[in-house]
Short mmCIF file of C-alpha atoms in Angstrom, two decimals:
data_model
loop_
_atom_site.label_atom_id
_atom_site.label_comp_id
_atom_site.label_asym_id
_atom_site.label_seq_id
_atom_site.Cartn_x
_atom_site.Cartn_y
_atom_site.Cartn_z
CA MET A 18 39.57 41.60 -55.45
CA THR A 19 40.39 39.93 -52.25
CA GLY A 20 38.12 39.89 -49.15
CA LEU A 21 38.95 41.86 -45.95
CA ARG A 22 41.32 39.84 -43.90
CA THR A 23 39.59 39.44 -40.64
CA PRO A 24 42.20 37.81 -37.87
CA SER A 25 41.13 37.83 -34.14
CA LEU A 26 41.40 41.17 -32.67
CA ARG A 27 41.68 39.78 -29.23
CA ARG A 28 44.30 37.38 -29.88
CA ARG A 29 46.53 39.95 -31.68
CA LEU A 30 45.96 42.50 -28.96
CA VAL A 31 46.73 39.88 -26.03
CA LEU A 32 49.83 38.63 -28.13
CA SER A 33 51.18 42.18 -29.33
CA VAL A 34 50.94 43.48 -25.67
CA MET A 35 52.25 40.48 -24.37
CA ALA A 36 55.32 40.31 -26.71
CA VAL A 37 56.11 43.74 -25.37
CA VAL A 38 55.54 42.62 -21.64
CA LEU A 39 57.39 39.70 -21.97
CA ALA A 40 60.29 41.87 -23.84
CA LEU A 41 60.46 44.12 -20.64
CA LEU A 42 60.18 41.41 -18.14
CA VAL A 43 63.21 39.70 -19.74
CA GLY A 44 64.99 43.02 -20.15
CA ILE A 45 64.62 44.01 -16.63
CA ALA A 46 65.73 40.75 -15.55
CA VAL A 47 68.80 40.90 -17.58
CA ALA A 48 69.33 44.48 -16.25
CA ALA A 49 68.97 43.33 -12.62
CA THR A 50 71.60 40.63 -13.39
CA LEU A 51 74.32 42.59 -15.20
CA LEU A 52 74.05 45.27 -12.45
CA LEU A 53 74.38 42.82 -9.54
CA ARG A 54 77.29 41.44 -11.40
CA HIS A 55 78.67 45.10 -11.81
CA GLN A 56 78.32 45.52 -8.00
CA LEU A 57 79.93 42.47 -7.00
CA GLU A 58 82.91 43.08 -9.41
CA ALA A 59 83.09 46.57 -7.96
CA SER A 60 83.09 45.18 -4.35
CA ALA A 61 85.70 42.71 -5.55
CA GLY A 62 87.94 45.16 -6.67
CA ASP A 63 87.48 47.47 -3.75
CA SER A 64 88.35 44.80 -1.52
CA LEU A 65 91.83 44.16 -3.61
CA ALA A 66 92.50 48.04 -3.44
CA GLY A 67 91.84 47.79 0.57
CA ARG A 68 94.00 44.82 1.22
CA ALA A 69 97.07 46.52 -0.99
CA GLN A 70 96.37 49.87 1.48
CA THR A 71 96.69 47.47 4.67
CA ALA A 72 100.00 45.73 3.19
CA GLN A 73 101.28 49.58 2.61
CA ARG A 74 100.75 50.58 6.32
CA LEU A 75 102.17 47.07 7.74
CA LEU A 76 105.59 48.06 5.36
CA ASP A 77 105.11 51.44 6.65
CA ASN A 78 105.20 50.36 10.60
CA GLY A 79 108.00 47.83 9.81
CA ALA A 80 106.06 44.69 9.32
CA ASP A 81 108.66 41.96 7.33
CA ALA A 82 107.27 40.18 4.48
CA ALA A 83 105.55 37.40 6.17
CA GLU A 84 103.40 39.32 8.42
CA ILE A 85 102.57 41.28 5.51
CA VAL A 86 101.53 38.11 3.55
CA SER A 87 99.56 36.78 6.50
CA ALA A 88 97.74 40.07 7.13
CA THR A 89 96.85 40.24 3.51
CA GLN A 90 95.38 37.02 2.73
CA GLY A 91 92.15 35.21 4.01
CA GLU A 92 89.11 33.27 3.20
CA ASN A 93 88.95 32.79 -0.52
CA VAL A 94 91.95 35.24 -0.77
CA ALA A 95 95.26 34.35 -1.62
CA ALA A 96 98.22 36.94 -1.41
CA GLN A 97 102.30 36.63 -2.72
CA LEU A 98 104.91 38.98 -1.88
CA VAL A 99 108.33 39.35 -4.09
CA THR A 100 110.73 41.45 -2.25
CA THR A 101 113.24 43.33 -3.71
CA ASP A 102 115.86 40.91 -3.52
CA GLY A 103 113.79 38.28 -5.14
CA ARG A 104 112.70 36.14 -2.55
CA VAL A 105 109.06 35.21 -2.86
CA VAL A 106 106.87 34.96 0.11
CA GLY A 107 103.25 33.02 -0.07
CA ASP A 108 101.65 31.65 -2.72
CA LEU A 109 98.53 32.17 -4.91
CA THR A 110 96.73 29.17 -4.49
CA LEU A 111 93.09 29.53 -3.24
CA ARG A 112 91.95 26.68 -1.22
CA ALA A 113 88.05 25.68 -0.52
CA THR A 114 86.81 26.85 2.81
CA THR A 115 83.88 24.52 2.35
CA PRO A 116 84.10 21.83 0.49
CA PRO A 117 81.33 21.18 -2.36
CA PRO A 118 79.11 17.92 -1.58
CA ALA A 119 79.84 14.59 -3.36
CA LEU A 120 78.63 13.90 -6.60
CA ARG A 121 76.18 11.32 -7.10
CA PRO A 122 74.92 10.08 -10.14
CA PRO A 123 71.41 10.02 -11.24
CA ASN A 124 69.33 6.52 -10.90
CA GLY A 125 70.47 5.79 -7.71
CA GLY A 126 74.01 4.69 -8.64
CA PRO A 127 77.18 4.56 -6.25
CA PRO A 128 78.15 8.14 -5.05
CA GLY A 129 81.54 9.73 -6.61
CA PRO A 130 84.75 10.14 -5.24
CA PRO A 131 85.07 11.89 -1.94
CA PRO A 132 85.16 15.74 -2.28
CA PRO A 133 88.67 17.06 -1.87
CA GLY A 134 90.02 18.18 1.46
CA ASP A 135 90.52 21.61 2.91
CA ASP A 136 94.30 21.09 1.90
CA VAL A 137 93.60 20.13 -1.83
CA PRO A 138 93.97 22.85 -4.19
CA ARG A 139 90.97 23.30 -6.78
CA THR A 140 90.26 25.05 -9.82
CA VAL A 141 88.43 28.36 -9.10
CA ALA A 142 87.75 31.59 -10.97
CA THR A 143 89.98 34.42 -9.72
CA ARG A 144 90.34 37.98 -9.85
CA VAL A 145 93.94 39.21 -9.43
CA SER A 146 95.34 42.67 -8.54
CA THR A 147 98.90 43.42 -8.69
CA THR A 148 100.61 46.54 -6.49
CA THR A 149 103.99 47.70 -6.20
CA LEU A 150 104.66 49.11 -2.74
CA SER A 151 106.92 51.76 -1.45
CA ASP A 152 109.73 49.79 -1.02
CA GLY A 153 109.88 48.20 -4.50
CA SER A 154 108.35 45.12 -3.50
CA VAL A 155 105.54 43.73 -5.65
CA LEU A 156 102.32 42.55 -3.93
CA THR A 157 100.04 40.27 -5.91
CA VAL A 158 96.49 39.62 -4.12
CA ALA A 159 94.13 36.92 -5.95
CA VAL A 160 90.18 36.75 -5.16
CA ASP A 161 87.96 33.80 -5.34
CA ALA A 162 85.35 35.12 -8.20
CA SER A 163 83.30 32.12 -8.28
CA GLY A 164 80.91 33.58 -5.69
CA ILE A 165 79.86 36.33 -8.34
CA ALA A 166 78.84 33.71 -10.76
CA ALA A 167 77.09 31.52 -8.09
CA VAL A 168 75.26 34.65 -6.92
CA GLN A 169 73.87 35.41 -10.60
CA ARG A 170 73.05 31.82 -11.04
CA GLN A 171 70.78 32.28 -7.69
CA LEU A 172 69.35 35.26 -8.71
CA LEU A 173 68.20 34.00 -12.37
CA LEU A 174 66.86 30.91 -10.15
CA VAL A 175 64.35 33.52 -8.94
CA LEU A 176 63.81 35.77 -11.69
CA ILE A 177 63.15 33.24 -14.04
CA PRO A 178 59.97 32.01 -12.08
CA LEU A 179 58.87 35.26 -11.25
CA VAL A 180 59.06 36.26 -14.94
CA THR A 181 56.81 33.45 -15.96
CA ILE A 182 54.29 34.25 -13.14
CA ALA A 183 54.25 37.83 -14.06
CA ALA A 184 53.77 36.91 -17.76
CA LEU A 185 50.88 34.44 -16.94
CA VAL A 186 49.06 37.03 -14.78
CA ALA A 187 49.71 39.85 -17.44
CA ALA A 188 48.32 37.52 -20.03
CA ALA A 189 45.14 36.54 -17.80
CA LEU A 190 44.36 40.80 -16.80
CA LEU A 191 44.90 41.68 -20.69
CA THR A 192 42.56 38.91 -21.59
CA VAL A 193 40.22 40.44 -19.56
CA VAL A 194 40.97 44.12 -20.17
CA VAL A 195 40.63 43.51 -24.32
CA GLY A 196 37.57 41.60 -23.87
CA ALA A 197 35.94 44.54 -22.14
CA SER A 198 37.59 47.01 -24.59
CA LEU A 199 35.95 44.88 -27.53
CA LYS A 200 32.43 45.16 -25.77
CA PRO A 201 31.60 48.03 -28.05
CA LEU A 202 32.43 45.96 -31.43
CA ARG A 203 30.25 43.08 -29.90
CA GLY A 204 27.83 45.72 -29.50
CA MET A 205 28.21 46.93 -33.42
CA THR A 206 27.30 43.20 -34.34
CA SER A 207 24.67 42.48 -32.28
CA LEU A 208 22.72 45.92 -33.62
CA ALA A 209 23.71 44.76 -37.09
CA ARG A 210 22.04 41.50 -36.87
CA SER A 211 18.87 43.22 -35.24
CA ILE A 212 18.74 45.75 -38.33
CA THR A 213 19.05 42.43 -40.40
CA ARG A 214 16.01 41.17 -38.65
CA GLY A 215 14.00 44.22 -39.23
CA ARG A 216 14.62 46.57 -36.32
CA ARG A 217 15.02 49.75 -38.37
CA GLY A 218 16.24 53.04 -36.41
CA GLU A 219 18.66 51.44 -34.15
CA ARG A 220 21.74 53.27 -33.88
CA LEU A 221 24.83 52.72 -32.02
CA SER A 222 24.83 56.81 -31.07
CA PRO A 223 28.53 56.70 -29.72
CA THR A 224 29.30 59.38 -26.76
CA ARG A 225 32.38 60.17 -27.88
CA THR A 226 33.15 60.15 -31.64
CA ASP A 227 37.05 61.55 -31.10
CA THR A 228 37.95 58.04 -30.48
CA GLU A 229 38.86 54.86 -32.76
CA LEU A 230 35.55 53.27 -31.67
CA GLY A 231 33.84 56.40 -31.37
CA GLU A 232 34.65 57.10 -34.98
CA THR A 233 33.81 53.64 -36.15
CA ALA A 234 30.38 53.77 -34.35
CA LEU A 235 30.01 57.07 -35.85
CA ALA A 236 30.74 55.98 -39.60
CA PHE A 237 28.30 52.84 -38.99
CA ASP A 238 25.44 55.13 -37.67
CA GLU A 239 26.13 56.95 -40.86
CA MET A 240 26.28 53.98 -43.14
CA LEU A 241 22.94 52.91 -41.56
CA ASP A 242 21.28 56.37 -42.21
CA GLU A 243 22.65 56.36 -45.75
CA LEU A 244 21.30 52.88 -46.38
CA GLU A 245 17.69 53.23 -44.67
CA GLY A 246 17.50 56.38 -46.62
CA ALA A 247 18.39 54.59 -49.74
CA GLU A 248 15.64 52.02 -48.80
CA ALA A 249 12.98 54.55 -48.16
CA ARG A 250 13.80 56.45 -51.32
CA GLU A 251 13.64 53.16 -53.45
CA ARG A 252 10.36 52.31 -51.95
CA ALA A 253 9.10 55.86 -52.65
CA GLU A 254 10.30 55.26 -56.24
CA ALA A 255 8.66 51.93 -56.25
CA GLU A 256 5.49 53.50 -55.15
CA ARG A 257 5.84 56.42 -57.62
CA THR A 258 6.48 54.00 -60.42
CA ARG A 259 3.31 51.86 -59.41
CA ARG A 260 1.02 55.02 -59.34
CA PHE A 261 2.26 56.18 -62.53
CA VAL A 262 1.71 53.00 -64.54
CA ASP A 263 -1.61 53.08 -63.21
CA ASP A 264 -2.16 56.45 -64.14
CA ALA A 265 -0.42 55.58 -67.47
CA ALA A 266 -2.81 52.45 -68.06
CA HIS A 267 -5.86 54.41 -67.11
CA ASP A 268 -5.02 57.39 -69.60
CA LEU A 269 -3.94 54.57 -72.57
CA ARG A 270 -7.10 52.80 -71.61
CA THR A 271 -9.18 55.96 -72.06
CA PRO A 272 -8.22 56.57 -76.07
CA VAL A 273 -7.70 52.83 -76.96
CA ALA A 274 -11.17 52.25 -75.49
CA GLY A 275 -12.54 55.12 -77.45
CA MET A 276 -10.86 53.72 -80.58
CA SER A 277 -12.18 50.41 -79.58
CA ALA A 278 -15.61 51.62 -79.32
CA ALA A 279 -15.49 53.77 -82.64
CA ALA A 280 -14.19 51.00 -84.63
CA GLU A 281 -16.78 48.59 -83.46
CA THR A 282 -19.61 50.90 -84.11
CA LEU A 283 -18.32 51.55 -87.64
CA LEU A 284 -18.25 48.01 -88.17
CA ARG A 285 -21.56 47.15 -86.84
CA ALA A 286 -23.23 50.34 -88.76
CA SER A 287 -22.02 49.29 -92.38
CA ASP A 288 -24.93 51.19 -93.80
CA ALA A 289 -24.30 54.55 -92.00
CA ASP A 290 -24.65 57.47 -93.61
CA ARG A 291 -21.40 59.61 -94.41
CA GLU A 292 -21.64 62.04 -91.79
CA THR A 293 -21.70 59.13 -89.15
CA ARG A 294 -18.79 57.41 -90.66
CA GLU A 295 -16.70 60.75 -90.89
CA ARG A 296 -17.68 61.54 -87.23
CA LEU A 297 -16.49 58.08 -86.00
CA LEU A 298 -13.50 58.04 -87.97
CA THR A 299 -12.47 61.39 -86.68
CA ALA A 300 -12.77 59.93 -83.28
CA MET A 301 -10.92 57.26 -84.02
CA ILE A 302 -8.17 59.63 -85.16
CA ARG A 303 -8.33 62.00 -82.31
CA GLU A 304 -7.97 58.84 -79.86
CA SER A 305 -5.39 57.36 -81.55
CA ARG A 306 -3.15 60.88 -81.49
CA ARG A 307 -4.11 60.90 -78.19
CA ALA A 308 -2.33 57.70 -77.23
CA SER A 309 0.32 58.49 -79.31
CA ALA A 310 0.84 61.80 -77.59
CA LEU A 311 0.78 59.93 -74.48
CA ILE A 312 3.56 57.53 -75.59
CA ASP A 313 5.54 60.19 -76.99
CA ASP A 314 5.89 61.76 -73.40
CA LEU A 315 6.98 58.51 -72.00
CA LEU A 316 9.52 57.84 -74.11
CA THR A 317 10.83 61.73 -73.71
CA VAL A 318 10.78 61.12 -69.77
CA ALA A 319 12.57 57.97 -70.17
CA ARG A 320 15.58 59.45 -72.15
CA SER A 321 18.18 61.62 -70.03
CA ALA A 322 18.75 65.25 -70.66
CA ASP A 323 22.06 64.51 -72.49
CA GLU A 324 20.31 62.12 -74.92
CA VAL A 325 17.95 65.31 -76.25
CA THR A 326 19.31 66.34 -79.45
CA LEU A 327 19.15 70.02 -79.82
CA ASP A 328 18.94 72.14 -83.03
CA ARG A 329 20.36 75.68 -81.68
CA ARG A 330 19.26 78.58 -83.58
CA PRO A 331 18.86 82.48 -83.09
CA HIS A 332 15.01 82.69 -82.08
CA ASP A 333 13.17 85.15 -80.50
CA VAL A 334 11.53 83.53 -77.37
CA LEU A 335 8.70 86.29 -77.30
CA GLU A 336 7.61 85.24 -80.70
CA ILE A 337 7.51 81.69 -79.37
CA ALA A 338 5.52 82.45 -76.41
CA ARG A 339 2.93 84.54 -78.95
CA ALA A 340 2.57 81.53 -81.36
CA ASP A 341 1.84 79.30 -78.06
CA ALA A 342 -0.79 81.88 -76.87
CA GLU A 343 -2.41 81.69 -80.05
CA ARG A 344 -2.43 78.02 -80.16
CA VAL A 345 -4.16 78.11 -76.78
CA ARG A 346 -7.02 80.46 -78.17
CA ILE A 347 -7.38 78.42 -80.99
CA GLY A 348 -7.80 75.08 -79.13
CA ARG A 349 -9.35 76.50 -76.08
CA PRO A 350 -11.93 79.07 -76.94
CA GLY A 351 -12.77 81.32 -74.07
CA THR A 352 -9.11 80.90 -72.71
CA THR A 353 -7.06 84.07 -71.76
CA VAL A 354 -3.27 84.35 -72.43
CA VAL A 355 -1.43 87.38 -72.22
CA VAL A 356 1.87 87.80 -73.39
CA THR A 357 4.28 90.52 -72.46
CA GLY A 358 7.78 91.56 -72.17
CA GLN A 359 10.48 92.65 -74.53
CA PRO A 360 11.62 90.79 -77.51
CA THR A 361 14.82 88.44 -76.34
CA THR A 362 16.68 86.48 -78.82
CA ALA A 363 18.54 83.36 -77.77
CA ARG A 364 20.32 80.39 -79.50
CA ILE A 365 17.54 77.50 -78.83
CA ASP A 366 15.77 74.71 -80.35
CA ALA A 367 12.72 76.22 -81.05
CA PRO A 368 10.43 73.42 -81.26
CA ARG A 369 11.90 72.16 -77.77
CA VAL A 370 11.12 75.61 -76.38
CA ALA A 371 7.64 75.56 -77.87
CA ARG A 372 6.95 72.26 -75.97
CA ILE A 373 8.28 73.81 -72.70
CA LEU A 374 6.04 76.81 -73.00
CA ALA A 375 3.00 74.40 -74.12
CA ASN A 376 3.48 72.14 -71.32
CA LEU A 377 3.34 75.09 -68.66
CA THR A 378 0.51 76.95 -70.25
CA ASP A 379 -1.30 73.91 -70.52
CA ASN A 380 -0.96 72.97 -67.18
CA ALA A 381 -1.65 76.73 -66.03
CA VAL A 382 -5.12 76.56 -67.98
CA ARG A 383 -5.88 73.06 -66.59
CA TYR A 384 -5.36 73.61 -62.85
CA GLY A 385 -6.48 77.41 -62.90
CA PRO A 386 -9.67 78.66 -61.88
CA PRO A 387 -12.49 78.88 -64.57
CA GLY A 388 -12.39 82.24 -66.28
CA GLY A 389 -8.91 82.68 -64.98
CA ALA A 390 -6.22 84.49 -67.08
CA VAL A 391 -2.70 83.06 -67.75
CA THR A 392 0.34 85.77 -68.09
CA VAL A 393 3.33 84.78 -69.97
CA THR A 394 6.22 87.42 -69.46
CA VAL A 395 9.45 87.19 -71.72
CA ASP A 396 12.79 89.42 -70.71
CA ARG A 397 16.04 89.04 -70.12
CA ASP A 398 18.15 87.95 -66.92
CA GLY A 399 21.77 88.71 -67.40
CA PRO A 400 23.00 86.21 -69.50
CA ASP A 401 19.56 84.19 -69.78
CA ALA A 402 16.38 84.47 -71.40
CA ARG A 403 13.61 84.47 -68.41
CA ILE A 404 9.99 83.43 -69.01
CA ARG A 405 7.54 83.44 -66.44
CA VAL A 406 4.03 81.65 -66.82
CA HIS A 407 1.63 82.73 -63.87
CA ASP A 408 -1.94 81.99 -63.62
CA ASP A 409 -4.83 82.97 -61.29
CA GLY A 410 -4.90 79.43 -59.12
CA PRO A 411 -3.72 79.17 -55.73
CA PRO A 412 0.19 78.55 -54.90
CA LEU A 413 1.33 75.10 -54.41
CA ASP A 414 2.25 73.89 -50.96
CA ASP A 415 6.23 74.37 -50.41
CA ALA A 416 6.37 70.30 -50.12
CA HIS A 417 5.40 70.03 -53.60
CA ARG A 418 7.43 72.84 -55.04
CA GLU A 419 10.13 70.40 -56.07
CA ARG A 420 8.41 67.53 -56.06
CA ILE A 421 5.99 68.43 -58.92
CA PHE A 422 9.30 68.22 -61.10
CA ASP A 423 9.95 64.91 -60.40
CA ARG A 424 9.87 62.06 -62.54
CA LEU A 425 6.74 59.81 -62.44
CA VAL A 426 4.53 62.01 -59.97
CA ARG A 427 1.34 63.58 -60.06
CA LEU A 428 -0.43 65.02 -57.46
CA GLU A 429 -3.61 63.86 -55.86
CA SER A 430 -5.31 67.11 -56.92
CA ALA A 431 -4.45 66.21 -60.54
CA ARG A 432 -5.36 62.61 -60.73
CA SER A 433 -8.87 63.77 -61.91
CA THR A 434 -7.87 65.83 -64.69
CA ALA A 435 -6.69 65.19 -68.17
CA GLY A 436 -2.99 64.64 -69.03
CA SER A 437 -0.44 62.07 -68.21
CA GLY A 438 1.39 64.03 -65.35
CA LEU A 439 4.48 64.50 -67.59
CA GLY A 440 4.32 67.89 -68.45
CA LEU A 441 6.16 69.64 -65.82
CA THR A 442 8.81 66.84 -66.06
CA ILE A 443 9.50 67.49 -69.86
CA ALA A 444 9.46 70.92 -69.56
CA ARG A 445 12.35 70.92 -67.09
CA ARG A 446 14.12 68.06 -69.11
CA PHE A 447 14.34 69.99 -72.11
CA ALA A 448 15.29 73.23 -70.32
CA ARG A 449 18.26 71.68 -68.70
CA ALA A 450 19.38 70.37 -72.28
CA HIS A 451 19.79 73.98 -73.00
CA GLY A 452 21.71 74.63 -70.14
CA GLY A 453 18.87 76.50 -68.16
CA ASP A 454 16.21 75.20 -65.88
CA VAL A 455 12.49 75.53 -64.81
CA ARG A 456 11.58 76.25 -61.39
CA TYR A 457 8.54 77.31 -59.35
CA ASP A 458 8.90 80.23 -57.15
CA GLY A 459 5.94 80.41 -55.20
CA SER A 460 3.69 82.29 -57.59
CA ALA A 461 4.52 81.31 -61.15
CA PHE A 462 6.69 78.97 -63.41
CA VAL A 463 10.05 80.44 -64.27
CA VAL A 464 12.30 79.12 -67.29
CA THR A 465 15.50 80.28 -68.04
CA LEU A 466 17.39 79.50 -71.03
CA PRO A 467 21.30 80.54 -71.81
CA ILE A 468 21.15 83.35 -74.58
CA ASP A 469 24.31 82.33 -75.98
CA GLY A 470 23.47 78.63 -75.93
CA ARG A 471 26.05 77.84 -73.33
CA PRO A 472 25.02 76.51 -70.00
CA SER A 473 25.44 79.67 -67.43
CA ASP A 474 28.44 77.28 -65.52
CA ASP A 475 30.56 77.27 -68.63
CA ARG A 476 30.70 81.08 -68.63
CA PRO A 477 33.40 82.84 -66.64
CA GLY A 478 31.88 83.57 -63.55
CA GLY A 479 28.41 81.92 -64.36
CA GLU A 480 26.47 79.82 -62.00
CA ARG A 481 23.69 77.53 -63.16
CA PRO A 482 19.96 78.64 -62.34
CA ALA A 483 18.84 77.23 -59.25
#
């Protein structure tokens, strides 16, 4: 992938605009020159037509050929009249009224030949008009047209310096104007460097976002917001990871320490009776299972929902809930778990759903008030089987209702209790692997599982549970 081309924007703008300005100036100069030439040629044509009209009036008044030619010709104008009998009066030779200056070669050499006198004919550019008069005679009038080219040259000598000066002034003004227009870009550069040096929270905050620079500044601010948000999320994730590692290390240290203590005691008490040895071995087995369960939870959380393999079969969710309630009663004597609802058969992975229920009920028992009851309700909600797990404890704060499901999160109130803090994460992971979800609605944990085994967003008109 090639890098972004970054030519000088100021130079490109100035050169581009200057090219347009220069083209306009040259176009104006060319147009002015052509217009002047057209006007001069039109004036010469009018002059020729006027002299022909003068000749016609003289002929009508009875003037002879010589008088007509004499009245028609003049300075830089020659006239010739061919009468009806073939006689030619006058000639078309133009003579200079003002001789050109003597030519002097460069480097101070001797002057050239003297200029021709008034009576010496010269080769000049002419414009000729031929008119047939009323008596049949033909009048030809020639006008010296070299003045038109001379005027054009004089105009060009004036326009070329003017165009050059105008172009230079325009270039200077454009440099200043473009520099001022690019000031917001320099502000963006300065802001980016200040943020690099640690000044977070700085923004361009454009006053208008419907301009090119405004759109760029807005996109720049949005990029900064996203980058700083990602940075904050990364820091929060790192902090959660650190705290989780601390918790996991603490939770693993407890069973490992228990196993180590039991093993050392068993080693020292080699002559202990059978009952003591069995008690120590039982403690070692219990702590090893506790450590193994924690490691299993860590591995489960490390897998994504797509990596969870499900063995879907038709099962009654109500029976799974009753079996889990019996598990709690056996493992925690004195704990009240009430299961209500209707039989609801769904295509599910029964061990995974049992794990979901176990995590939710254990969570309810652990954080509920002493002597409180846990109520599990199973029913059907459209195409989904729904399980509600409710305890008598106080509701969670709104800020924690989604956070409790985050990976590697434990609330402060749970840090002094047993458990790895992964139960809710695993429960949601297994529910979403089924195509359902687990959420907290303010009073209970609600589990939704597709009855037909398909995620609700795969069904016609279905939506995945929020």
